[in-house]
PDB file of C-alpha atoms in Angstrom:
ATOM      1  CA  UNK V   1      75.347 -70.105  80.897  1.00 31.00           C
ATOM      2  CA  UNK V   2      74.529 -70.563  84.613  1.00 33.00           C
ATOM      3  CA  UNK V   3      78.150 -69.504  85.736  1.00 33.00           C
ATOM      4  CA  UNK V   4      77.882 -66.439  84.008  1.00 30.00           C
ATOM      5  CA  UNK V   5      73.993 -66.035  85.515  1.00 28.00           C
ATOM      6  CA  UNK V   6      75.242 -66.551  88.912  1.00 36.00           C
ATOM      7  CA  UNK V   7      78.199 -64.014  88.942  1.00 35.00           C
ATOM      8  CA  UNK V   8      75.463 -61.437  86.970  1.00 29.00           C
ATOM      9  CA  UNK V   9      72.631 -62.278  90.013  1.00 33.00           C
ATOM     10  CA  UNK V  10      75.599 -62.188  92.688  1.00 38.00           C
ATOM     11  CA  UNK V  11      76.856 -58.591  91.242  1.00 39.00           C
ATOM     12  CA  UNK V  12      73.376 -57.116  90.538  1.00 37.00           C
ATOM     13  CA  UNK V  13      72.421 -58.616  94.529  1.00 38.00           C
ATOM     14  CA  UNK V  14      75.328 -56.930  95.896  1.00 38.00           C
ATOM     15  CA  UNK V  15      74.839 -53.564  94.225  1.00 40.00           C
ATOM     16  CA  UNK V  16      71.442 -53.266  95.370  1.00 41.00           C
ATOM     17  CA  UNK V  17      72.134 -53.680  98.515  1.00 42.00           C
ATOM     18  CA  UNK V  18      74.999 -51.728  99.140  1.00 44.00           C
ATOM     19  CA  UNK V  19      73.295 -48.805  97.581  1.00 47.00           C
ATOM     20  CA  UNK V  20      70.418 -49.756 100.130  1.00 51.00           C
ATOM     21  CA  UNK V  21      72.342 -50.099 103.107  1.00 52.00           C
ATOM     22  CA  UNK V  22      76.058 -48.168 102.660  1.00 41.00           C
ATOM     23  CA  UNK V  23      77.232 -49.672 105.969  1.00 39.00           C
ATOM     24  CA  UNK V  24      77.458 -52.529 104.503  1.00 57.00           C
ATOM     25  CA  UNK V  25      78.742 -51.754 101.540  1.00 59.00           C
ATOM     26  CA  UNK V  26      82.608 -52.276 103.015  1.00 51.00           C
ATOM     27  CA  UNK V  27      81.328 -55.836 103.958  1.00 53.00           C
ATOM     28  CA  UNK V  28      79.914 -56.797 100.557  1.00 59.00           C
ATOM     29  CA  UNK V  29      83.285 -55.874  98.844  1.00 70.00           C
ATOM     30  CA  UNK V  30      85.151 -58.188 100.439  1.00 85.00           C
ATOM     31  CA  UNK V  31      83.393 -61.120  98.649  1.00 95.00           C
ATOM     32  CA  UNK V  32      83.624 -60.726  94.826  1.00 95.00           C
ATOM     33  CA  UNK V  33      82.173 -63.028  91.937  1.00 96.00           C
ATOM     34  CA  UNK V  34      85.391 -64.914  89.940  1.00 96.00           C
ATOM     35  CA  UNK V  35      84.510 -67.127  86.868  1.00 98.00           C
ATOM     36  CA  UNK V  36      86.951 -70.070  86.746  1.00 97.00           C
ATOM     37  CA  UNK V  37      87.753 -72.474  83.945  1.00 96.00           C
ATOM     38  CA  UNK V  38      84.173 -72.027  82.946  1.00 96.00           C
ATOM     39  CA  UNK V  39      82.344 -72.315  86.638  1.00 96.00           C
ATOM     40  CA  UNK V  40      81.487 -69.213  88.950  1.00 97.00           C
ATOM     41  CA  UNK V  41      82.503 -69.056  92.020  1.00 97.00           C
ATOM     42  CA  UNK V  42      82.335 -66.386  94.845  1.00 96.00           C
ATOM     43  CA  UNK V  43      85.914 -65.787  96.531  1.00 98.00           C
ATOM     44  CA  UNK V  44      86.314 -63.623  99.809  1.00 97.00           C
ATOM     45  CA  UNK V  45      89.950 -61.587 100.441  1.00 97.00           C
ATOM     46  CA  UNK V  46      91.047 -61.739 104.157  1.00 98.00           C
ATOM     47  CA  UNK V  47      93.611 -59.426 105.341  1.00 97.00           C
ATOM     48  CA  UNK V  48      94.566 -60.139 109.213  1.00 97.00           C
ATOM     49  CA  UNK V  49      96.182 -56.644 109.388  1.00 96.00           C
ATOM     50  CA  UNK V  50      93.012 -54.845 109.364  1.00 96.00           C
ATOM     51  CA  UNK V  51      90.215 -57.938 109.864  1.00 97.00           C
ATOM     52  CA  UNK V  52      89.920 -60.500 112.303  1.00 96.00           C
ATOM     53  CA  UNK V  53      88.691 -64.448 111.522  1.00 98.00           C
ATOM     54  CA  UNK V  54      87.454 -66.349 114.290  1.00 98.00           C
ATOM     55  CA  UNK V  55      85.604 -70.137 114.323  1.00 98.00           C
ATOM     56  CA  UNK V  56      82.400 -71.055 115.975  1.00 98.00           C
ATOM     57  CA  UNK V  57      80.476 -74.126 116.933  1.00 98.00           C
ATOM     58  CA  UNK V  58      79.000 -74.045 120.333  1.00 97.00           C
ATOM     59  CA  UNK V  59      77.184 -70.615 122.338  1.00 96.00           C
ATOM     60  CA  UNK V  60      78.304 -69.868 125.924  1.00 93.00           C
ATOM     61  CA  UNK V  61      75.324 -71.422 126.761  1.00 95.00           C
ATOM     62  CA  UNK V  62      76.575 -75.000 124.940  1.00 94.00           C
ATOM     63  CA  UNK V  63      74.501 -75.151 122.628  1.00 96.00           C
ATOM     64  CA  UNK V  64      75.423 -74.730 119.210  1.00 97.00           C
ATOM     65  CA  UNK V  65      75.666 -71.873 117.099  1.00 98.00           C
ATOM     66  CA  UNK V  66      74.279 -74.397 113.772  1.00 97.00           C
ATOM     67  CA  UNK V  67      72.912 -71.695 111.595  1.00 97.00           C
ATOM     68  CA  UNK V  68      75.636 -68.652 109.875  1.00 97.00           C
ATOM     69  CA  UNK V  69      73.155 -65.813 110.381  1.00 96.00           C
ATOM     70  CA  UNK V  70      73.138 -66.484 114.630  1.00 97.00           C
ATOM     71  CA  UNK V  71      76.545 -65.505 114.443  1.00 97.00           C
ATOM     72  CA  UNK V  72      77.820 -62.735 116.384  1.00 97.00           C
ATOM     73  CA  UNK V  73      77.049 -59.433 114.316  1.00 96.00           C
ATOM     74  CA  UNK V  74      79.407 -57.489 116.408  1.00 97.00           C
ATOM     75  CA  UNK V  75      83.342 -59.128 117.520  1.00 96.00           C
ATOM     76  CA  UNK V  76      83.181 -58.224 121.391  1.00 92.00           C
ATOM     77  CA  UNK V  77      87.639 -58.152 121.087  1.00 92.00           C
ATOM     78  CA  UNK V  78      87.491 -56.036 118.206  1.00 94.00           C
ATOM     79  CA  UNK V  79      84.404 -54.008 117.496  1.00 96.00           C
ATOM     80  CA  UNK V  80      84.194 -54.745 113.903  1.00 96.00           C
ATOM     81  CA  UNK V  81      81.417 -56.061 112.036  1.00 96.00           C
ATOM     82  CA  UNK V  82      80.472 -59.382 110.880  1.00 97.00           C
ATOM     83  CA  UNK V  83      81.805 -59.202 107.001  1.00 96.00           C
ATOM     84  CA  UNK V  84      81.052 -63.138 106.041  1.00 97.00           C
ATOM     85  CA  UNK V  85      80.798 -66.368 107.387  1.00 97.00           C
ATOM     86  CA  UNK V  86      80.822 -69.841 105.955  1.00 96.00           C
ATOM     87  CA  UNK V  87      81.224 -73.737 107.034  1.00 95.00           C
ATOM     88  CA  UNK V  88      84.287 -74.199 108.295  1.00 97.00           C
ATOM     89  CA  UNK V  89      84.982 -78.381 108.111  1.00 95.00           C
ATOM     90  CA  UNK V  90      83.165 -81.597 108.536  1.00 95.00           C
ATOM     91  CA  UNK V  91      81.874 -82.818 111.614  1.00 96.00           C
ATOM     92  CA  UNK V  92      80.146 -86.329 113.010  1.00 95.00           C
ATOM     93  CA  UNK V  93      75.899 -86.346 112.740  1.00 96.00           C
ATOM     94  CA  UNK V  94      76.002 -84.507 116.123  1.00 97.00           C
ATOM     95  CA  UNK V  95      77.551 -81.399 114.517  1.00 97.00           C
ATOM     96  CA  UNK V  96      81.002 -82.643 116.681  1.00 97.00           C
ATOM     97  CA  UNK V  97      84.208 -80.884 114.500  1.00 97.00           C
ATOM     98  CA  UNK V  98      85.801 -84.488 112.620  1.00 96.00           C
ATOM     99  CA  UNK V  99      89.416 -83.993 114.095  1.00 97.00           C
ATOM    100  CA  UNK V 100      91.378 -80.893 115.319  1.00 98.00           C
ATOM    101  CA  UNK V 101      89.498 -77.588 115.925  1.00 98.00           C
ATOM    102  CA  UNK V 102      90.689 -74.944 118.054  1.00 98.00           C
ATOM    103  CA  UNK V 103      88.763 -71.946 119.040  1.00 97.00           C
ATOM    104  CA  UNK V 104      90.088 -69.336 121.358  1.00 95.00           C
ATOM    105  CA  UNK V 105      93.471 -71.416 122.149  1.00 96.00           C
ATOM    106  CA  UNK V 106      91.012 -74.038 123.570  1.00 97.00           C
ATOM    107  CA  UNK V 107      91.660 -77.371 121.966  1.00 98.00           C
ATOM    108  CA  UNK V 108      87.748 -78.585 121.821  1.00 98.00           C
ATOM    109  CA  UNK V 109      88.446 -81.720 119.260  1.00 97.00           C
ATOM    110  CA  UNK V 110      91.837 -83.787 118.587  1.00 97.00           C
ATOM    111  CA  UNK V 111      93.438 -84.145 115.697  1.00 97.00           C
ATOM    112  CA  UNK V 112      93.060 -87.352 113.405  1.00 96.00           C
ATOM    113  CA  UNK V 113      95.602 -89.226 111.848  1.00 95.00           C
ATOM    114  CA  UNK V 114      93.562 -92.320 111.271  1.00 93.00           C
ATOM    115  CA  UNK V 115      92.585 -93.784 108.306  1.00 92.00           C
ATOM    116  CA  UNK V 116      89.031 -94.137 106.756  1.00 91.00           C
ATOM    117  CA  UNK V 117      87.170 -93.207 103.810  1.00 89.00           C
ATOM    118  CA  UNK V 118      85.580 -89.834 102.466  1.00 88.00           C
ATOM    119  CA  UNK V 119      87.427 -86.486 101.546  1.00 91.00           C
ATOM    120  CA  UNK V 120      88.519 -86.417 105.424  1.00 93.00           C
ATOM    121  CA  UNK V 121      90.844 -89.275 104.564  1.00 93.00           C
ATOM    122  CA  UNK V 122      92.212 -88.630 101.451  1.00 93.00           C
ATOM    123  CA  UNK V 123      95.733 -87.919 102.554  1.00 96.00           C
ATOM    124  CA  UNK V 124      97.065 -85.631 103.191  1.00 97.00           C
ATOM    125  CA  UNK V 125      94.994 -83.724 104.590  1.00 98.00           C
ATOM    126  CA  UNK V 126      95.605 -80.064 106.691  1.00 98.00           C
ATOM    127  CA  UNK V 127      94.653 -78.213 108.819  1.00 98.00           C
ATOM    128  CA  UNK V 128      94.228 -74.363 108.827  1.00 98.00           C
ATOM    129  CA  UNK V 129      94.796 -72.324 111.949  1.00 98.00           C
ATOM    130  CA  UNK V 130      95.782 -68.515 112.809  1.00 98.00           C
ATOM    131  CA  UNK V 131      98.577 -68.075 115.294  1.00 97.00           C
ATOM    132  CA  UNK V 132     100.123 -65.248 117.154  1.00 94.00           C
ATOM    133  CA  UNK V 133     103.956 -65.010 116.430  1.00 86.00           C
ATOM    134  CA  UNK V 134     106.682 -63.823 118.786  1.00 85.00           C
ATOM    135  CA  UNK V 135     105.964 -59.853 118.320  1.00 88.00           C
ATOM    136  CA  UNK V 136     101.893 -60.665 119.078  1.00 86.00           C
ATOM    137  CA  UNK V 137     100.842 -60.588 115.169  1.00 92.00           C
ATOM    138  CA  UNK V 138      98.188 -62.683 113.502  1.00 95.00           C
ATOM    139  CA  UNK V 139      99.505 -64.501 110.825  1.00 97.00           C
ATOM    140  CA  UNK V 140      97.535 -67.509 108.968  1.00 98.00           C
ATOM    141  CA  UNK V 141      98.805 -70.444 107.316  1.00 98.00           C
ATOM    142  CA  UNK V 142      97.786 -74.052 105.833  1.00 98.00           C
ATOM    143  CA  UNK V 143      99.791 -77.002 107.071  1.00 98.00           C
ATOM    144  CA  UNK V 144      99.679 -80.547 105.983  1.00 98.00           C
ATOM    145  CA  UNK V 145      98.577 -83.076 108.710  1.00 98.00           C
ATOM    146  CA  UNK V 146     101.850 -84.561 110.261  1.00 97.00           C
ATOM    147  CA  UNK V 147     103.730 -81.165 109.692  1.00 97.00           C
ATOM    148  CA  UNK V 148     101.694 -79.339 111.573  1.00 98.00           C
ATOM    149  CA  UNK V 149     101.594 -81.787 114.350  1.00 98.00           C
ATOM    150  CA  UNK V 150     105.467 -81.982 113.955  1.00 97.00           C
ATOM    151  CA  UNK V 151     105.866 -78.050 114.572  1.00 96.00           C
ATOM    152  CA  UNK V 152     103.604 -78.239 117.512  1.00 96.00           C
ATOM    153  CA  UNK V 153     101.945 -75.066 116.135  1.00 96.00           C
ATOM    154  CA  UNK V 154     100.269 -72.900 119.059  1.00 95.00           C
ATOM    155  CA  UNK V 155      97.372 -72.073 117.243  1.00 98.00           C
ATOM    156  CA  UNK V 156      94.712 -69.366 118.886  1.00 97.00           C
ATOM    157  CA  UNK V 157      92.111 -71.337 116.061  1.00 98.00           C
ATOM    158  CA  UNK V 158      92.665 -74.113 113.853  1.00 98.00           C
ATOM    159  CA  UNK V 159      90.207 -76.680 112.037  1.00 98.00           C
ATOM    160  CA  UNK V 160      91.720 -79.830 110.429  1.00 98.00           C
ATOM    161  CA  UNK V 161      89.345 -81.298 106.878  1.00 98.00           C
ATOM    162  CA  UNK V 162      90.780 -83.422 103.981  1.00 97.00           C
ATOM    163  CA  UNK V 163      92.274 -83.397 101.312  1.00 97.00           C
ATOM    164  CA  UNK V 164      94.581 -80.738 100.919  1.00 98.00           C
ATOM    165  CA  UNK V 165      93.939 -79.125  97.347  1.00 98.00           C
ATOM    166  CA  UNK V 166      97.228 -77.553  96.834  1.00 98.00           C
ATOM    167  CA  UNK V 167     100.737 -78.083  98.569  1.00 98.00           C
ATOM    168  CA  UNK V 168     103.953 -76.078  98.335  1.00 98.00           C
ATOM    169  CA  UNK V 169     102.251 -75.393  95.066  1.00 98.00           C
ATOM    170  CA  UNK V 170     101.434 -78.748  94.203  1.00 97.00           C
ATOM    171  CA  UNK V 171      97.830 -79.948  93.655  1.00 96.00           C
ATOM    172  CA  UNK V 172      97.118 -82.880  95.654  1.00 96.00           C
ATOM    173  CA  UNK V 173      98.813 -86.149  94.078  1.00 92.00           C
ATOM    174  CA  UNK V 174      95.354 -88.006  93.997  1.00 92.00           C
ATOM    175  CA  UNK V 175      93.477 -85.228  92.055  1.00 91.00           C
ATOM    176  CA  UNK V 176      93.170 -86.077  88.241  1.00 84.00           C
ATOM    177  CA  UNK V 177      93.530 -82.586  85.804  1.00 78.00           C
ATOM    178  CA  UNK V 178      89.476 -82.900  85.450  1.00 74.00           C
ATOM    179  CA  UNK V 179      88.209 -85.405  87.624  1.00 72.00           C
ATOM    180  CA  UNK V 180      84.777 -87.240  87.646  1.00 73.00           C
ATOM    181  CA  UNK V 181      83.669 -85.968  90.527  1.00 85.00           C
ATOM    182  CA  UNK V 182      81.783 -83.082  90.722  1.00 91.00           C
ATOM    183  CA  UNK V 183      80.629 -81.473  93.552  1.00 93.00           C
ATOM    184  CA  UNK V 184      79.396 -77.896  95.312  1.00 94.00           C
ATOM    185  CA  UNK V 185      83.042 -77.080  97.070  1.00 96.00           C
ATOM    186  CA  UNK V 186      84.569 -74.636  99.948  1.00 97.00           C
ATOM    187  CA  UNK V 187      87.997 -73.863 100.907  1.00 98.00           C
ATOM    188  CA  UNK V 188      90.612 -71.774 102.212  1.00 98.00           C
ATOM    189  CA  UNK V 189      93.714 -70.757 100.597  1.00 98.00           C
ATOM    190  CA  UNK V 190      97.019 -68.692 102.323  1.00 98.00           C
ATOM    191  CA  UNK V 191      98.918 -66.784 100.349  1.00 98.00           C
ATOM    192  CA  UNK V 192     101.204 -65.168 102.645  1.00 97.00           C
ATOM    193  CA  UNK V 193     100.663 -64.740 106.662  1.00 96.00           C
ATOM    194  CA  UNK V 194      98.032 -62.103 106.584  1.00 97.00           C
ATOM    195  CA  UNK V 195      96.762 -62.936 103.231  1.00 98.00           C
ATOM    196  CA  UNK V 196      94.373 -65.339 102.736  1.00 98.00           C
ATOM    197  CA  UNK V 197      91.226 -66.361 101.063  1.00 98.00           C
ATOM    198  CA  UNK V 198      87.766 -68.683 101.049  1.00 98.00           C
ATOM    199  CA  UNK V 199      85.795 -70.026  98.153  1.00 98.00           C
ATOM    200  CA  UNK V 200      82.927 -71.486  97.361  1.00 97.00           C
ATOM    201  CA  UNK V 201      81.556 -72.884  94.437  1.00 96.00           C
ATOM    202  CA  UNK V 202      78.333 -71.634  92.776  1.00 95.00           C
ATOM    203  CA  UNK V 203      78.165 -74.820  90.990  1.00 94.00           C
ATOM    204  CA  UNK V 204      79.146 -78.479  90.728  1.00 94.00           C
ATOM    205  CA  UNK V 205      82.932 -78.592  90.122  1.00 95.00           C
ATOM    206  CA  UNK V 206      85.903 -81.008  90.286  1.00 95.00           C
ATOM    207  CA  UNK V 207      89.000 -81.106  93.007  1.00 95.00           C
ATOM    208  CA  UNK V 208      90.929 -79.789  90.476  1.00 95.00           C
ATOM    209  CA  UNK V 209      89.397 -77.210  89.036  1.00 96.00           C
ATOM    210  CA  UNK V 210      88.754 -76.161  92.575  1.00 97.00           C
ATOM    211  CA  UNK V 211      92.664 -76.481  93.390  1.00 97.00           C
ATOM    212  CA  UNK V 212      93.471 -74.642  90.512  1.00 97.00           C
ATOM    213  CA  UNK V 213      91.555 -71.692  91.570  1.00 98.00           C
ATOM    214  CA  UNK V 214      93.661 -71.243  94.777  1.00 98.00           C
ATOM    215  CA  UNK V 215      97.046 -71.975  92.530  1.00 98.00           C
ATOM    216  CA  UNK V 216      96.763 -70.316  90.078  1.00 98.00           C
ATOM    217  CA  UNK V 217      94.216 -67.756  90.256  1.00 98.00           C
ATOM    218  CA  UNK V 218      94.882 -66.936  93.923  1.00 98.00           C
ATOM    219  CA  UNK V 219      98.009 -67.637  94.190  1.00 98.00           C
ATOM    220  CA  UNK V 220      97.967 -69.484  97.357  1.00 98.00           C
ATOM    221  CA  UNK V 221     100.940 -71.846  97.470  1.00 98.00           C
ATOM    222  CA  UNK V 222      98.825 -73.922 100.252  1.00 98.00           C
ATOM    223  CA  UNK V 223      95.074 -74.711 100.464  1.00 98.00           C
ATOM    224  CA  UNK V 224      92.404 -76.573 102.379  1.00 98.00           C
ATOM    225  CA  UNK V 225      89.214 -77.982 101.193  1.00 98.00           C
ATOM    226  CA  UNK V 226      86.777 -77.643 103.898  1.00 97.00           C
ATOM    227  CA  UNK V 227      83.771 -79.656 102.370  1.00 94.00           C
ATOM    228  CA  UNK V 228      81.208 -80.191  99.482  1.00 86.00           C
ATOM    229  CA  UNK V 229      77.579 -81.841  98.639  1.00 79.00           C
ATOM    230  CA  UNK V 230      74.822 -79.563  99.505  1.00 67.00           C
ATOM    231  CA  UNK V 231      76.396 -78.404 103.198  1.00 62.00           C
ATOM    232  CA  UNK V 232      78.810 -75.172 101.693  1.00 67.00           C
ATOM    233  CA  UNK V 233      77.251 -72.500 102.341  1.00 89.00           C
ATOM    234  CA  UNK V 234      78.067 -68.479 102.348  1.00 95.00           C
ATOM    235  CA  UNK V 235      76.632 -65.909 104.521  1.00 96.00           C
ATOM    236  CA  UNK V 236      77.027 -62.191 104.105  1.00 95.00           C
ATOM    237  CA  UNK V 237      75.125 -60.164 106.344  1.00 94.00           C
ATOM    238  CA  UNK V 238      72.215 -57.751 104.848  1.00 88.00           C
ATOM    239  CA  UNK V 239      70.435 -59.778 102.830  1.00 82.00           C
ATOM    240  CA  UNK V 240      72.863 -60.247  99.822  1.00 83.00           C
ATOM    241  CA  UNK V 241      73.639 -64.137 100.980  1.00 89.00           C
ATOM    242  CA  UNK V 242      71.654 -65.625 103.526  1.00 90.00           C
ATOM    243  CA  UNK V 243      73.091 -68.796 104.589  1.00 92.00           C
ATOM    244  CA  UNK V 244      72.466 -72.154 105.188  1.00 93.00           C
ATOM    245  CA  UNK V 245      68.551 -73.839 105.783  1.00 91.00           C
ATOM    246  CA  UNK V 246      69.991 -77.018 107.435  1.00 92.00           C
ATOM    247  CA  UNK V 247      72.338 -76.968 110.976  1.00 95.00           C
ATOM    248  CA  UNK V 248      75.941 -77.045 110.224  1.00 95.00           C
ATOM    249  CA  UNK V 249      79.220 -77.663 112.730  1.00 96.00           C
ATOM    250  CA  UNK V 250      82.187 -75.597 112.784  1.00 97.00           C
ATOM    251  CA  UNK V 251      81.660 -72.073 111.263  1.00 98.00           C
ATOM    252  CA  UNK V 252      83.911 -69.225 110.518  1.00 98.00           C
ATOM    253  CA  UNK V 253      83.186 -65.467 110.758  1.00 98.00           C
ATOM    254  CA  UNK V 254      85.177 -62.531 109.280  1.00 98.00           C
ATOM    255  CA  UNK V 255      85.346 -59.146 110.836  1.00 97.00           C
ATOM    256  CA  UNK V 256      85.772 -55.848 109.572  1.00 96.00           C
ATOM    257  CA  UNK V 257      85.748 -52.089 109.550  1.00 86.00           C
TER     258      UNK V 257
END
């Protein structure tokens, strides 16, 4: 009942304000309601070929950004409009990225390899980055940890979280089919290199119903979960989602037409 309530609220919010606000209408579309092995969640299409992603933490001025709606509205490089934002990893209590993030081809935080507990440390874990290849194009992709170390990836943004949820098509090795842990959940999923996709849950749902979603439903042969509790969050400009009510880290922004 409240998966089905969410994705009739989230459709019904969306409609109204498109219809109230038509330049936004292009933005809202790019986020769509998806009901999942009984649990709603909201899943936003990326094409690099005609949008551009970029990741956030800190202002020119050094402080940080902390809240999704401060974003930039406008992408100064591009022109286009802000589509959707969302939390893009974990970081420490001082909103400081936990291990690699990239923004702008400026390395800001290292990656981890070290051990500990939490979802950060449930290895493997990835990173996701966007990366210009030899003719200049965008092109996104998901790598495992050491592998993407190993290919010494020049990556114009990247942000490293834990655990990977799917792998060459594999769901993680330590996820059980259901799972007794059930959490609020965001991610990223790459299909191909200008395909890709981020999800959030509207509800509390396992790793591997989560994973599944990218698999299977989204076909992403390689996925990222970026993080859970309370702290994902989904902003889409115009009132439809409004963000989060308590700082976050590292955020990323879509742009479009």
């Amino acid at each position: 009942m409240r998966s089905a309530l969410c994705t009739l609220l989230t459709c019904c919010t969306v409609a109204a304000a498109a219809g109230a606000n038509p330049s936004r209408a292009a933005a809202q579309a790019a986020c769509k309601p998806i009901t999942h092995e009984g649990a709603g969640f909201t899943v936003c299409a990326v094409d690099l070929r005609s949008q551009t992603t970029r990741l956030f933490w800190r202002r020119p001025d050094g402080q940080d950004f902390s809240y999704l709606s401060k974003l930039p509205d406008i992408d100064p490089a591009t022109g286009r409009r802000l589509q959707f934002a969302m939390n893009a990893g974990m970081y420490h209590p001082d909103y400081r990225p936990v291990g690699l993030y990239i923004e702008g081809r400026r390395e800001l935080a290292k990656a981890s390899t070290a051990r500990g507990p939490g979802n950060f440390h449930m290895k493997p874990n990835g990173i996701f980055y966007i990366a210009g290849n030899n003719a200049g194009v965008m092109e996104a992709g998901v790598l495992e940890t050491g592998a993407y170390l190993k290919q010494k990836v020049q990556a114009d943004m990247a942000t490293q979280s834990g655990p990977m949820l799917v792998i060459d098509g594999k769901l993680h090795p330590r996820f059980t089919p259901q799972g007794e842990s059930r959490k609020g959940r965001n991610g990223v999923g790459v299909r191909d290199a200008s395909t890709l996709f981020f999800a959030i849950s509207e509800e509390d749902v396992s790793f591997g119903t989560f994973a599944r979603l990218f698999r299977d439903v989204l076909k992403c042969p390689n996925a990222l979960f970026l993080d859970g509790g309370s702290v994902p969050t989904l902003y889409i400009p115009g009132g439809v989602r409004g963000g989060n009510f308590l700082p976050l880290g590292p955020m990323v922004g879509v742009y479009g037409k």
